Amino acid sequence: MSTLLIAIIIIPLACLITYAYVHENAENKNDVVKDTSSDSSVVIEKNTSAASKETVTAAQKAKEEAKAEKASKEKAEKAKAESDKKAKENERLASESRAKAEKAAESAKARESETAQTSTSEESSESEEKTPASTYTVQAGDTLYHIALISYGSGNAENQALIRNANGLSGNTVSVGATLTIPAN
């Protein structure tokens, strides 16, 4: 089991570490790397001259500019989000104030209608109270019930009592030809 572990894991790992070490040292030392795998030899020289340094510097500047542009875009997006949030808040407050104003207007209308109904009922009460008492001349065959029925539309005991009290009668009998005062109901 341990042999299998060495063969599968440790040997390839050692090869990778060695390759990385050699490759890194070759880059740092600007050495000449030769490829001898084919019949003809190829020489690759690494040149870290001023031109390559400028390329690296230009690349760094480009990265910094990209970061700065990204940061400015993020700031703009945040500012836009905040302004949208404030606009929504202002819109919500405006709609609430409109709703309150409408509610106040409705309650004012309700109060006005109640006031109008109250004044109308008071006017009708006053007009009924101000209605002058009428008179009625008793004819042959008339009874107090019949007179109350003609005058008030109902011959009930209350209406008969109104007529009796207004004219000082003690009973339900009335004399023919007598003039009776009919009070307002």
Coordinates of N, CA, C and O in Angstrom, one line a residue:
M1 N 0.8 -1.2 0.0 CA 0.0 0.0 0.0 C 0.9 1.3 0.0 O 0.5 2.2 -0.7
S2 N 1.9 1.3 0.8 CA 2.8 2.4 0.8 C 3.5 2.6 -0.5 O 3.8 3.7 -0.9
T3 N 3.8 1.6 -1.2 CA 4.5 1.7 -2.5 C 3.6 2.3 -3.5 O 4.0 3.2 -4.3
L4 N 2.4 1.9 -3.4 CA 1.4 2.5 -4.3 C 1.2 4.0 -4.0 O 1.1 4.8 -5.0
L5 N 1.1 4.4 -2.8 CA 1.0 5.8 -2.4 C 2.2 6.6 -2.9 O 2.0 7.7 -3.5
I6 N 3.4 6.0 -2.8 CA 4.6 6.7 -3.3 C 4.5 6.9 -4.8 O 4.8 7.9 -5.3
A7 N 4.1 5.9 -5.5 CA 4.1 5.9 -6.9 C 3.0 6.8 -7.5 O 3.3 7.5 -8.5
I8 N 1.9 6.9 -6.8 CA 0.8 7.7 -7.4 C 0.9 9.2 -6.9 O 0.6 10.0 -7.7
I9 N 1.2 9.4 -5.7 CA 1.1 10.8 -5.2 C 2.5 11.5 -5.1 O 2.7 12.6 -5.6
I10 N 3.4 10.9 -4.5 CA 4.7 11.6 -4.1 C 5.6 11.8 -5.3 O 6.1 12.9 -5.5
I11 N 5.7 10.9 -6.2 CA 6.6 11.0 -7.4 C 6.1 12.2 -8.3 O 6.8 13.1 -8.6
P12 N 4.8 12.2 -8.7 CA 4.3 13.3 -9.5 C 4.4 14.6 -8.8 O 4.8 15.7 -9.4
L13 N 4.2 14.7 -7.5 CA 4.3 15.9 -6.7 C 5.8 16.4 -6.7 O 6.0 17.6 -6.9
A14 N 6.7 15.5 -6.6 CA 8.1 15.9 -6.6 C 8.5 16.4 -8.0 O 9.3 17.4 -8.1
C15 N 8.0 15.9 -9.0 CA 8.3 16.3 -10.4 C 7.7 17.7 -10.6 O 8.4 18.6 -11.2
L16 N 6.5 18.0 -10.1 CA 5.9 19.3 -10.3 C 6.7 20.4 -9.5 O 7.0 21.5 -10.0
I17 N 7.2 20.1 -8.3 CA 7.9 21.0 -7.5 C 9.3 21.3 -8.2 O 9.7 22.5 -8.3
T18 N 9.9 20.3 -8.7 CA 11.2 20.5 -9.4 C 11.0 21.4 -10.6 O 11.8 22.3 -10.9
Y19 N 10.0 21.1 -11.4 CA 9.7 21.9 -12.6 C 9.4 23.4 -12.3 O 10.0 24.3 -12.9
A20 N 8.7 23.6 -11.2 CA 8.3 25.0 -10.8 C 9.6 25.7 -10.4 O 9.8 26.9 -10.7
Y21 N 10.5 25.0 -9.6 CA 11.7 25.6 -9.1 C 12.6 26.0 -10.3 O 13.1 27.1 -10.3
V22 N 12.8 25.1 -11.2 CA 13.7 25.4 -12.4 C 13.1 26.5 -13.2 O 13.8 27.4 -13.7
H23 N 11.8 26.4 -13.4 CA 11.1 27.5 -14.3 C 11.2 28.8 -13.7 O 11.5 29.8 -14.3
E24 N 11.0 28.9 -12.4 CA 11.1 30.2 -11.7 C 12.5 30.8 -11.7 O 12.7 32.0 -11.9
N25 N 13.5 30.0 -11.4 CA 14.9 30.4 -11.5 C 15.3 30.9 -12.8 O 16.1 31.8 -13.0
A26 N 14.8 30.2 -13.9 CA 15.2 30.6 -15.2 C 14.6 32.0 -15.5 O 15.2 32.8 -16.2
E27 N 13.4 32.3 -15.1 CA 12.8 33.6 -15.3 C 13.5 34.7 -14.6 O 13.7 35.8 -15.1
N28 N 13.8 34.4 -13.3 CA 14.4 35.5 -12.5 C 15.8 35.8 -12.9 O 16.3 36.9 -12.8
K29 N 16.6 34.9 -13.4 CA 18.0 35.1 -13.8 C 18.2 35.6 -15.2 O 19.3 35.9 -15.6
N30 N 17.1 35.7 -16.0 CA 17.2 36.1 -17.4 C 18.2 35.2 -18.1 O 19.0 35.7 -18.9
D31 N 18.2 33.9 -17.8 CA 19.1 33.0 -18.5 C 18.6 32.7 -19.8 O 17.5 32.9 -20.2
V32 N 19.5 32.1 -20.6 CA 19.2 31.6 -21.9 C 18.7 30.2 -21.7 O 19.3 29.4 -21.1
V33 N 17.5 29.9 -22.3 CA 16.9 28.6 -22.2 C 17.1 27.9 -23.5 O 16.7 28.5 -24.6
K34 N 17.6 26.7 -23.6 CA 17.8 26.0 -24.8 C 16.9 24.8 -24.8 O 16.8 24.1 -23.8
D35 N 16.3 24.6 -26.0 CA 15.5 23.5 -26.2 C 16.2 22.5 -27.0 O 16.5 22.7 -28.2
T36 N 16.6 21.4 -26.5 CA 17.4 20.4 -27.2 C 16.5 19.1 -27.5 O 17.1 18.1 -27.7
S37 N 15.3 19.3 -27.6 CA 14.4 18.1 -27.8 C 14.4 17.7 -29.3 O 14.1 16.6 -29.6
S38 N 14.8 18.6 -30.1 CA 14.8 18.3 -31.6 C 16.2 18.4 -32.1 O 17.1 18.7 -31.4
D39 N 16.4 18.1 -33.4 CA 17.7 18.1 -34.0 C 18.3 19.5 -34.0 O 19.5 19.7 -33.8
S40 N 17.5 20.5 -34.3 CA 18.0 21.8 -34.4 C 17.8 22.4 -33.0 O 16.9 22.2 -32.3
S41 N 18.7 23.3 -32.7 CA 18.6 23.9 -31.4 C 17.9 25.3 -31.5 O 18.1 26.0 -32.4
V42 N 17.1 25.6 -30.5 CA 16.3 26.8 -30.5 C 16.8 27.6 -29.2 O 16.8 27.0 -28.1
V43 N 17.2 28.8 -29.4 CA 17.6 29.6 -28.2 C 16.6 30.7 -28.0 O 16.2 31.4 -28.9
I44 N 16.2 30.7 -26.7 CA 15.2 31.7 -26.3 C 15.8 32.6 -25.3 O 16.3 32.1 -24.2
E45 N 15.9 33.8 -25.5 CA 16.5 34.7 -24.6 C 15.4 35.6 -24.0 O 14.6 36.1 -24.7
K46 N 15.5 35.8 -22.7 CA 14.6 36.6 -22.1 C 15.2 38.0 -21.9 O 16.3 38.1 -21.3
N47 N 14.5 39.0 -22.3 CA 15.0 40.4 -22.3 C 14.2 41.2 -21.4 O 13.0 41.4 -21.7
T48 N 14.7 41.7 -20.3 CA 13.9 42.5 -19.4 C 14.5 43.9 -19.5 O 14.9 44.5 -18.6
S49 N 14.4 44.4 -20.7 CA 15.0 45.8 -21.0 C 14.0 46.8 -20.6 O 12.9 46.5 -20.0
A50 N 14.3 48.0 -20.9 CA 13.4 49.2 -20.5 C 12.1 49.1 -21.2 O 11.0 49.5 -20.7
A51 N 12.0 48.5 -22.4 CA 10.8 48.4 -23.2 C 9.8 47.4 -22.4 O 8.6 47.7 -22.3
S52 N 10.4 46.3 -21.9 CA 9.5 45.4 -21.2 C 9.0 46.1 -19.8 O 7.9 45.8 -19.4
K53 N 9.9 46.8 -19.2 CA 9.5 47.6 -18.0 C 8.4 48.6 -18.3 O 7.5 48.7 -17.5
E54 N 8.5 49.2 -19.4 CA 7.5 50.2 -19.8 C 6.2 49.5 -20.1 O 5.1 50.0 -19.7
T55 N 6.2 48.3 -20.6 CA 5.0 47.5 -20.9 C 4.4 47.1 -19.5 O 3.2 47.2 -19.4
V56 N 5.2 46.7 -18.6 CA 4.7 46.4 -17.3 C 4.1 47.6 -16.6 O 3.0 47.5 -16.0
T57 N 4.8 48.7 -16.7 CA 4.3 50.0 -16.1 C 3.0 50.4 -16.8 O 2.1 50.8 -16.1
A58 N 2.9 50.3 -18.1 CA 1.7 50.6 -18.8 C 0.5 49.7 -18.4 O -0.6 50.1 -18.2
A59 N 0.9 48.4 -18.2 CA -0.2 47.5 -17.8 C -0.6 47.9 -16.4 O -1.8 47.8 -16.1
Q60 N 0.3 48.2 -15.5 CA -0.1 48.6 -14.2 C -1.0 49.9 -14.2 O -2.0 50.0 -13.5
K61 N -0.6 50.8 -15.1 CA -1.4 52.1 -15.2 C -2.8 51.7 -15.7 O -3.8 52.3 -15.2
A62 N -2.8 50.8 -16.7 CA -4.1 50.5 -17.2 C -5.0 49.8 -16.1 O -6.2 50.1 -16.0
K63 N -4.4 49.0 -15.3 CA -5.1 48.3 -14.2 C -5.6 49.4 -13.2 O -6.7 49.3 -12.7
E64 N -4.7 50.3 -12.9 CA -5.1 51.4 -11.9 C -6.3 52.2 -12.5 O -7.2 52.6 -11.8
E65 N -6.1 52.5 -13.8 CA -7.2 53.3 -14.5 C -8.5 52.5 -14.4 O -9.6 53.1 -14.2
A66 N -8.4 51.2 -14.7 CA -9.6 50.4 -14.7 C -10.2 50.4 -13.3 O -11.5 50.4 -13.1
K67 N -9.4 50.3 -12.3 CA -9.9 50.3 -10.9 C -10.5 51.6 -10.6 O -11.6 51.7 -9.9
A68 N -9.9 52.7 -11.0 CA -10.4 54.0 -10.7 C -11.8 54.2 -11.4 O -12.7 54.7 -10.9
E69 N -11.8 53.7 -12.7 CA -13.1 53.8 -13.4 C -14.2 53.0 -12.8 O -15.3 53.4 -12.6
K70 N -13.8 51.8 -12.3 CA -14.8 50.9 -11.6 C -15.3 51.6 -10.4 O -16.4 51.6 -10.0
A71 N -14.3 52.2 -9.6 CA -14.7 52.9 -8.4 C -15.6 54.0 -8.6 O -16.6 54.2 -7.9
S72 N -15.4 54.8 -9.7 CA -16.2 55.9 -10.0 C -17.6 55.4 -10.5 O -18.6 56.0 -10.2
K73 N -17.6 54.3 -11.2 CA -18.9 53.7 -11.6 C -19.7 53.3 -10.4 O -20.9 53.5 -10.3
E74 N -19.0 52.7 -9.4 CA -19.7 52.2 -8.2 C -20.2 53.4 -7.4 O -21.3 53.4 -6.9
K75 N -19.4 54.5 -7.4 CA -19.9 55.7 -6.7 C -21.1 56.3 -7.4 O -22.1 56.7 -6.7
A76 N -21.1 56.3 -8.7 CA -22.2 56.8 -9.4 C -23.5 56.0 -9.2 O -24.6 56.5 -9.0
E77 N -23.3 54.6 -9.2 CA -24.4 53.7 -9.0 C -25.0 53.9 -7.5 O -26.2 53.9 -7.3
K78 N -24.1 54.1 -6.6 CA -24.5 54.3 -5.2 C -25.3 55.6 -5.1 O -26.3 55.7 -4.4
A79 N -24.8 56.7 -5.7 CA -25.4 58.0 -5.7 C -26.8 57.9 -6.4 O -27.8 58.4 -5.9
K80 N -26.9 57.1 -7.5 CA -28.2 57.0 -8.2 C -29.1 56.2 -7.3 O -30.3 56.5 -7.2
A81 N -28.6 55.1 -6.6 CA -29.5 54.3 -5.8 C -30.0 55.2 -4.6 O -31.2 55.1 -4.3
E82 N -29.2 56.0 -4.0 CA -29.6 56.9 -2.9 C -30.6 57.9 -3.4 O -31.6 58.2 -2.7
S83 N -30.4 58.5 -4.6 CA -31.4 59.5 -5.1 C -32.7 58.8 -5.5 O -33.7 59.4 -5.2
D84 N -32.6 57.6 -6.0 CA -33.9 56.8 -6.2 C -34.6 56.5 -4.9 O -35.8 56.7 -4.9
K85 N -33.8 56.2 -3.9 CA -34.5 55.9 -2.6 C -35.1 57.1 -2.0 O -36.2 57.1 -1.5
K86 N -34.4 58.3 -2.2 CA -35.0 59.5 -1.7 C -36.2 59.9 -2.4 O -37.2 60.4 -1.9
A87 N -36.2 59.7 -3.8 CA -37.3 60.0 -4.6 C -38.5 59.2 -4.2 O -39.7 59.7 -4.1
K88 N -38.3 57.9 -4.0 CA -39.4 57.0 -3.6 C -39.9 57.4 -2.2 O -41.2 57.4 -2.0
E89 N -39.1 57.8 -1.3 CA -39.5 58.2 0.0 C -40.4 59.5 -0.1 O -41.4 59.7 0.5
N90 N -39.9 60.5 -0.9 CA -40.6 61.7 -1.1 C -42.0 61.4 -1.8 O -43.0 62.0 -1.4
E91 N -42.0 60.5 -2.7 CA -43.3 60.1 -3.4 C -44.2 59.5 -2.4 O -45.4 59.8 -2.3
R92 N -43.7 58.6 -1.5 CA -44.5 58.0 -0.5 C -45.1 59.0 0.5 O -46.3 59.0 0.8
L93 N -44.3 60.0 0.9 CA -44.7 61.0 1.8 C -45.8 61.9 1.2 O -46.8 62.3 1.8
A94 N -45.6 62.2 -0.1 CA -46.6 63.0 -0.9 C -47.9 62.3 -1.0 O -49.0 62.9 -0.8
S95 N -47.8 61.0 -1.2 CA -49.1 60.2 -1.3 C -49.8 60.1 0.0 O -51.0 60.2 0.1
E96 N -49.0 60.0 1.1 CA -49.6 60.0 2.4 C -50.3 61.3 2.7 O -51.4 61.4 3.3
S97 N -49.6 62.4 2.4 CA -50.2 63.7 2.7 C -51.5 63.9 1.8 O -52.4 64.5 2.3
R98 N -51.4 63.5 0.6 CA -52.7 63.6 -0.3 C -53.8 62.8 0.3 O -54.9 63.2 0.4
A99 N -53.5 61.6 0.8 CA -54.5 60.7 1.5 C -55.1 61.4 2.7 O -56.3 61.4 2.9
K100 N -54.2 62.0 3.5 CA -54.7 62.7 4.7 C -55.5 63.9 4.3 O -56.6 64.2 4.9
A101 N -55.1 64.6 3.3 CA -55.9 65.8 2.8 C -57.3 65.3 2.3 O -58.3 66.0 2.6
E102 N -57.3 64.2 1.6 CA -58.6 63.7 1.1 C -59.5 63.3 2.2 O -60.7 63.5 2.2
K103 N -58.9 62.6 3.2 CA -59.6 62.2 4.4 C -60.2 63.4 5.1 O -61.3 63.3 5.6
A104 N -59.4 64.4 5.3 CA -59.8 65.6 6.0 C -61.0 66.3 5.2 O -62.0 66.7 5.8
A105 N -60.9 66.3 3.9 CA -61.9 66.9 3.0 C -63.2 66.1 3.2 O -64.3 66.6 3.3
E106 N -63.1 64.7 3.2 CA -64.3 63.9 3.4 C -64.9 64.1 4.7 O -66.2 64.2 4.8
S107 N -64.1 64.2 5.8 CA -64.7 64.4 7.1 C -65.4 65.8 7.2 O -66.4 66.0 7.8
A108 N -64.7 66.8 6.5 CA -65.3 68.2 6.5 C -66.7 68.1 5.7 O -67.7 68.7 6.2
K109 N -66.7 67.4 4.6 CA -68.0 67.3 3.9 C -69.1 66.6 4.8 O -70.2 66.9 4.7
A110 N -68.6 65.5 5.5 CA -69.6 64.8 6.4 C -70.1 65.8 7.4 O -71.3 65.7 7.7
R111 N -69.2 66.6 8.0 CA -69.6 67.5 9.0 C -70.6 68.5 8.4 O -71.6 68.9 9.1
E112 N -70.3 69.0 7.2 CA -71.2 70.0 6.6 C -72.6 69.4 6.3 O -73.6 70.0 6.5
S113 N -72.6 68.1 5.9 CA -73.9 67.5 5.6 C -74.6 67.2 6.9 O -75.9 67.4 6.9
E114 N -73.9 66.9 8.0 CA -74.6 66.7 9.3 C -75.2 68.1 9.7 O -76.3 68.1 10.2
T115 N -74.4 69.1 9.6 CA -74.9 70.5 9.9 C -76.1 70.9 9.1 O -77.0 71.4 9.7
A116 N -76.0 70.6 7.8 CA -77.1 70.9 6.9 C -78.4 70.1 7.4 O -79.5 70.7 7.4
Q117 N -78.2 68.8 7.7 CA -79.4 68.0 8.1 C -79.9 68.5 9.4 O -81.1 68.6 9.6
T118 N -79.0 68.9 10.3 CA -79.5 69.4 11.6 C -80.3 70.7 11.4 O -81.3 70.9 12.0
S119 N -79.7 71.6 10.6 CA -80.4 72.9 10.4 C -81.7 72.7 9.7 O -82.7 73.4 9.9
T120 N -81.7 71.7 8.7 CA -83.0 71.4 8.0 C -84.0 70.9 9.0 O -85.2 71.3 8.9
S121 N -83.6 70.0 9.9 CA -84.6 69.4 10.8 C -85.1 70.5 11.8 O -86.2 70.5 12.2
E122 N -84.1 71.4 12.2 CA -84.5 72.5 13.1 C -85.5 73.4 12.4 O -86.5 73.9 13.0
E123 N -85.3 73.7 11.1 CA -86.2 74.6 10.4 C -87.5 74.0 10.2 O -88.5 74.7 10.4
S124 N -87.5 72.7 10.0 CA -88.8 72.0 9.8 C -89.6 72.0 11.2 O -90.8 72.1 11.2
S125 N -88.8 71.8 12.3 CA -89.5 71.8 13.6 C -90.0 73.2 13.9 O -91.1 73.3 14.4
E126 N -89.2 74.2 13.6 CA -89.7 75.6 13.8 C -90.9 75.9 12.9 O -91.8 76.6 13.4
S127 N -90.9 75.4 11.7 CA -92.0 75.7 10.8 C -93.3 75.0 11.3 O -94.4 75.6 11.2
E128 N -93.1 73.8 11.9 CA -94.3 73.1 12.4 C -94.8 73.8 13.7 O -96.0 74.0 13.9
E129 N -93.9 74.3 14.5 CA -94.3 75.0 15.7 C -94.9 76.4 15.4 O -95.8 76.8 16.1
K130 N -94.5 77.0 14.3 CA -95.0 78.3 13.9 C -96.3 78.2 13.2 O -96.8 79.3 12.9
T131 N -96.6 77.0 12.8 CA -97.9 76.9 12.0 C -99.0 77.4 12.9 O -99.2 76.9 14.0
P132 N -99.8 78.4 12.5 CA -100.8 78.9 13.3 C -101.9 77.9 13.5 O -102.2 77.0 12.7
A133 N -102.5 78.0 14.7 CA -103.6 77.1 15.0 C -104.8 77.4 14.0 O -105.1 78.6 13.8
S134 N -105.5 76.4 13.5 CA -106.6 76.6 12.7 C -107.9 76.5 13.5 O -107.9 76.1 14.6
T135 N -109.0 76.8 12.8 CA -110.3 76.7 13.5 C -111.2 75.8 12.7 O -111.0 75.6 11.5
Y136 N -112.1 75.2 13.4 CA -113.1 74.3 12.8 C -114.5 74.6 13.4 O -114.6 74.6 14.6
T137 N -115.5 74.7 12.5 CA -116.8 74.9 13.0 C -117.5 73.5 13.0 O -117.6 72.8 12.0
V138 N -118.1 73.2 14.1 CA -118.7 71.8 14.3 C -120.0 71.8 13.5 O -120.8 72.7 13.6
Q139 N -120.2 70.7 12.8 CA -121.4 70.5 11.9 C -122.2 69.4 12.6 O -121.7 68.7 13.5
A140 N -123.4 69.2 12.1 CA -124.3 68.2 12.7 C -123.7 66.8 12.4 O -123.2 66.5 11.3
G141 N -123.6 65.9 13.4 CA -123.0 64.6 13.3 C -121.5 64.5 13.5 O -121.0 63.4 13.4
D142 N -120.9 65.6 13.7 CA -119.4 65.6 14.0 C -119.1 65.1 15.4 O -119.9 65.4 16.3
T143 N -118.1 64.3 15.5 CA -117.6 63.9 16.8 C -116.1 64.4 16.9 O -115.5 64.8 15.9
L144 N -115.6 64.3 18.1 CA -114.2 64.7 18.4 C -113.3 63.8 17.6 O -112.3 64.3 17.0
Y145 N -113.6 62.5 17.4 CA -112.8 61.6 16.7 C -112.8 62.0 15.2 O -111.7 62.1 14.6
H146 N -113.9 62.4 14.6 CA -114.0 62.8 13.2 C -113.2 64.1 13.0 O -112.6 64.2 12.0
I147 N -113.3 65.0 13.9 CA -112.6 66.3 13.8 C -111.1 66.1 13.8 O -110.3 66.6 13.0
A148 N -110.6 65.2 14.7 CA -109.2 64.9 14.8 C -108.7 64.1 13.6 O -107.6 64.4 13.0
L149 N -109.6 63.3 13.0 CA -109.2 62.6 11.8 C -109.1 63.5 10.6 O -108.1 63.4 9.8
I150 N -110.0 64.5 10.5 CA -109.9 65.5 9.4 C -108.7 66.4 9.6 O -108.0 66.7 8.7
S151 N -108.4 66.8 10.8 CA -107.4 67.8 11.1 C -106.0 67.2 11.1 O -105.0 67.8 10.5
Y152 N -105.8 66.0 11.6 CA -104.5 65.4 11.8 C -104.2 64.2 10.9 O -103.1 63.7 10.9
G153 N -105.2 63.7 10.3 CA -105.1 62.4 9.6 C -105.2 61.2 10.4 O -105.2 60.1 9.9
S154 N -105.4 61.4 11.7 CA -105.6 60.2 12.6 C -106.5 60.7 13.8 O -106.3 61.8 14.3
G155 N -107.4 59.8 14.1 CA -108.3 60.2 15.2 C -107.9 59.5 16.5 O -108.8 59.3 17.4
N156 N -106.7 59.3 16.8 CA -106.2 58.6 18.0 C -106.5 59.5 19.2 O -106.8 60.7 19.1
A157 N -106.3 58.9 20.4 CA -106.6 59.6 21.6 C -105.7 60.8 21.9 O -106.2 61.8 22.5
E158 N -104.5 60.8 21.4 CA -103.6 61.9 21.6 C -104.1 63.2 20.8 O -104.1 64.3 21.4
N159 N -104.5 62.9 19.6 CA -105.0 64.1 18.8 C -106.3 64.6 19.4 O -106.5 65.8 19.4
Q160 N -107.2 63.7 19.9 CA -108.4 64.2 20.5 C -108.1 65.0 21.7 O -108.7 66.0 22.0
A161 N -107.1 64.5 22.5 CA -106.7 65.2 23.7 C -106.2 66.6 23.4 O -106.4 67.6 24.2
L162 N -105.4 66.8 22.3 CA -104.9 68.1 21.9 C -106.1 69.1 21.6 O -106.1 70.2 22.1
I163 N -107.1 68.6 20.9 CA -108.2 69.5 20.6 C -109.0 69.8 21.9 O -109.4 70.9 22.1
R164 N -109.2 68.8 22.8 CA -109.9 69.0 24.0 C -109.2 70.0 24.9 O -109.8 71.0 25.4
N165 N -107.9 69.9 25.0 CA -107.1 70.8 25.9 C -107.1 72.2 25.3 O -107.1 73.2 26.1
A166 N -107.0 72.4 24.0 CA -106.9 73.7 23.4 C -108.3 74.4 23.5 O -108.3 75.7 23.6
N167 N -109.4 73.7 23.6 CA -110.7 74.3 23.7 C -111.3 74.2 25.0 O -112.4 74.7 25.2
G168 N -110.7 73.6 26.0 CA -111.2 73.6 27.4 C -112.4 72.6 27.5 O -113.3 72.9 28.3
L169 N -112.5 71.6 26.7 CA -113.6 70.7 26.8 C -113.3 69.6 27.8 O -112.2 69.2 28.0
S170 N -114.4 69.1 28.5 CA -114.2 68.1 29.5 C -114.5 66.7 29.0 O -114.0 65.8 29.6
G171 N -115.2 66.6 28.0 CA -115.6 65.3 27.5 C -115.4 65.2 25.9 O -114.9 66.1 25.3
N172 N -116.0 64.2 25.4 CA -115.9 64.0 23.9 C -117.1 64.6 23.2 O -117.2 64.5 22.0
T173 N -118.0 65.3 23.8 CA -119.2 65.9 23.2 C -118.9 67.3 22.8 O -118.2 68.0 23.5
V174 N -119.3 67.6 21.5 CA -119.1 69.0 21.0 C -120.5 69.5 20.5 O -121.3 68.7 20.1
S175 N -120.7 70.8 20.7 CA -122.0 71.4 20.3 C -121.9 71.8 18.8 O -120.9 72.3 18.3
V176 N -123.1 71.6 18.1 CA -123.1 71.9 16.7 C -123.1 73.4 16.6 O -123.7 74.1 17.3
G177 N -122.2 73.9 15.6 CA -122.1 75.3 15.4 C -120.9 75.9 16.2 O -120.6 77.1 16.0
A178 N -120.4 75.2 17.1 CA -119.3 75.7 17.9 C -118.0 75.8 17.1 O -117.8 75.0 16.2
T179 N -117.2 76.8 17.3 CA -115.9 77.0 16.6 C -114.8 76.5 17.5 O -114.6 77.0 18.6
L180 N -114.1 75.5 17.1 CA -113.0 74.8 17.8 C -111.6 75.3 17.3 O -111.4 75.4 16.1
T181 N -110.7 75.5 18.2 CA -109.3 75.8 17.8 C -108.6 74.5 17.6 O -108.6 73.6 18.5
I182 N -108.0 74.3 16.5 CA -107.2 73.1 16.2 C -105.7 73.4 16.3 O -105.2 74.1 15.4
P183 N -105.0 73.0 17.4 CA -103.6 73.4 17.5 C -102.7 72.6 16.5 O -103.1 71.5 16.1
A184 N -101.5 73.1 16.3 CA -100.6 72.4 15.4 C -100.1 71.1 16.1 O -99.9 71.1 17.3
N185 N -99.8 70.1 15.3 CA -99.4 68.8 15.9 C -97.9 68.8 16.1 O -97.1 69.0 15.3

